[in-house]
Amino acid sequence: MQLSFAAPHSVESGAWIVGALEGSTFTPAAQQADKASGGALTRGLKVSRFTGKSGQVLELLAPAGVMASRILLVGLGKAADFDGAKAEHLAASINGRLSSAGEKEATYQIDVPKGAKLKPGALAAHLALGARLKSYAFNQYRTKNLDEYEFKLKKVIIATPALAEAKKSWTSLEGIANGIVTARDLINEPPNVLHPEEFARRAKSLLTKLGVKVDILGEAEMKKLGMGSLLGVGQGSDRESQLVVMHWNGSRKKKDAPVAFVGKGVCFDSGGLSLKTGAGMMGMKGDMGGAAAVVGTLQALATRKARVNALGVIGLVENMPDSKAQRPDDVVKSMSGQTIEVLNTDAEGRLVLADAMTYAQRKYKPKFVIDLATLTGAIIMALGPEHAGLFSNDDKLSNRIAAAGKAVGEPVWRLPLGPNYDKMLRSKIADMKNIGGGSAGSITAAQFLQRFVENKTPWAHLDIAGVAWQDGEQRATAPSWGTGWGVRILNQLVAEHYED
Ligand code: BES
Ligand code: MN
Ligand code: ZN
């Protein structure tokens, strides 16, 4: 899909999209379209239920008097509620509708409603972001009937009176879009292709080009570092485990402590010897969604040259059953020195994160650590696909994350931590076991991770098992199975609080 910005002009082909506020108040562009079509929009209002509510559409096909193939009057809702997220959703859902209708071209002429907080340039850029995210499709493995699956809308033009501002805000939003597309691609990729080494290679080649420094540690190096917890998870796999360490040094204060993002990268989670059921295993190629979000975030930060020092650490493994696989009852020693009794090999994500977190903290003394992981099925039971679970030892960081998520449409919900939950991890023979007692599964998983937080480092854990992938389409801006959840909230958090 070709995306461009243009000054307001008369639309001579394709769909012409204009807006009306609640109460059917036409914006100037809508008045113009109404006039050009000889009052067809006004007549249309009389015979429809359109009132200008957000999400409503009044569509005129082949209207007389204009060259456009159709005019779409779209509801903008209340001016005061109209923001970037609404604009993204609008462009995504209208483009989806046009694409299914076989329309090839669309021109948006949405005026900023009087009283909205958004500036015209930002509005245009957010429309572009919605359009870009909606046009995503993962068709690499289809060899036929491509026309059935591809996005039909080929050309989208966003008309704006603030052309220079639009292009400027788009340069930073485009970086975010690219980061989300990367995360989606990684999640959608099948596990026979995207094993740990391949994931690491792709992350390195993509990020190095953008000025991110990328180091890859293999099993021998991790062994030297004492990462028995991570290595135990991968030991039943033919594929070598990897730790990828990424640095974006964009701060003007060269030595400034970095913000750190740690990702669970289980390229396939069979459960190991505590084998999942056939049905439970489907989709477990996406168990690297946390790692994918970290790579996408680093890409977004580097592309928009964010003035921050950011560290990404992802642990990449494949969790497989094998004669060499880790057994339930094994005891492993983590890099932190703490020992873990592995009672269920399917609770592997926390084992991977533990060593990745220790490495990030000991080597780089970050300002904070945020980990992202498709960690527990229990979080899906609790929160479904609407919110990611948030756990934290720090109210300030936690509030900032929650606000960032709300601002960009990736909401989170905080759950509690506490000493009585921590007790559920007591082991008969080691420092801890890797499962809790059967209840509060998402919380005990978070308690486990908290045992690897050092020196009171502010830490937050995002359990993204319910939001990293989806059946069907939860949001118009996320059309594929892999959603790319996480890139936006982390980028927003950095942009709001950690850039100089
Ligand atoms: N990757 C899974 C969590 C998961 C389950 C994500 C379903 C998305 C959908 C994780 O490694 C896992 O298997 N967790 C277990 C933990 C249990 C053994 C304590 C779970 O949630 O059942
Ligand atoms: Mn598992
Ligand atoms: Zn897993």
CSV table of C-alpha atoms and ligand atoms in Angstrom, one decimal, residues 264 266 269 271 276 280 284 287 319 344-350 374-378 380 434-436 441 463 465-466 469, ligand 1:
chain,number,residue,atom,x,y,z
A,264,LYS,CA,10.9,-14.1,26.8
A,266,VAL,CA,10.6,-19.3,23.6
A,269,ASP,CA,7.0,-24.2,23.8
A,271,GLY,CA,6.0,-27.9,27.4
A,276,LYS,CA,1.4,-29.8,26.6
A,280,GLY,CA,-2.5,-26.6,24.1
A,284,MET,CA,3.2,-21.9,20.9
A,287,ASP,CA,5.8,-17.8,22.9
A,319,ASN,CA,11.5,-26.0,24.8
A,344,ASN,CA,7.2,-28.5,35.7
A,345,THR,CA,9.2,-28.1,32.5
A,346,ASP,CA,6.3,-26.2,31.0
A,347,ALA,CA,6.9,-23.3,33.5
A,348,GLU,CA,10.0,-22.4,31.4
A,349,GLY,CA,9.5,-18.8,30.6
A,350,ARG,CA,10.4,-17.7,34.1
A,374,THR,CA,3.7,-14.7,27.3
A,375,LEU,CA,4.1,-16.2,30.7
A,376,THR,CA,0.9,-17.8,31.9
A,377,GLY,CA,-2.4,-19.2,30.7
A,378,ALA,CA,-3.9,-17.9,33.9
A,380,ILE,CA,-5.8,-15.1,29.8
A,434,ASN,CA,9.4,-23.1,39.5
A,435,ILE,CA,5.7,-23.5,40.1
A,436,GLY,CA,3.3,-22.2,42.8
A,441,GLY,CA,-0.7,-18.8,38.7
A,463,ASP,CA,2.3,-10.8,31.2
A,465,ALA,CA,0.0,-14.1,27.0
A,466,GLY,CA,-3.5,-12.8,26.3
A,469,TRP,CA,-1.6,-13.0,19.5
B,1,BES,N1,3.9,-20.2,27.3
B,1,BES,C1,3.1,-20.7,28.3
B,1,BES,C2,1.9,-19.7,28.7
B,1,BES,C3,0.8,-19.6,27.7
B,1,BES,C4,-0.2,-20.4,27.7
B,1,BES,C5,0.8,-18.5,26.8
B,1,BES,C6,-1.3,-20.3,26.8
B,1,BES,C7,-0.2,-18.4,25.9
B,1,BES,C8,-1.3,-19.3,25.9
B,1,BES,C9,3.9,-20.9,29.5
B,1,BES,O1,5.2,-21.3,29.3
B,1,BES,C10,3.3,-22.0,30.3
B,1,BES,O2,3.2,-23.1,29.8
B,1,BES,N2,2.8,-21.7,31.5
B,1,BES,C11,2.1,-22.7,32.3
B,1,BES,C12,2.6,-22.6,33.7
B,1,BES,C13,2.3,-23.7,34.6
B,1,BES,C14,2.9,-25.0,34.2
B,1,BES,C15,2.7,-23.3,36.0
B,1,BES,C16,0.6,-22.4,32.2
B,1,BES,O3,0.2,-21.2,32.2
B,1,BES,O4,-0.1,-23.4,32.2
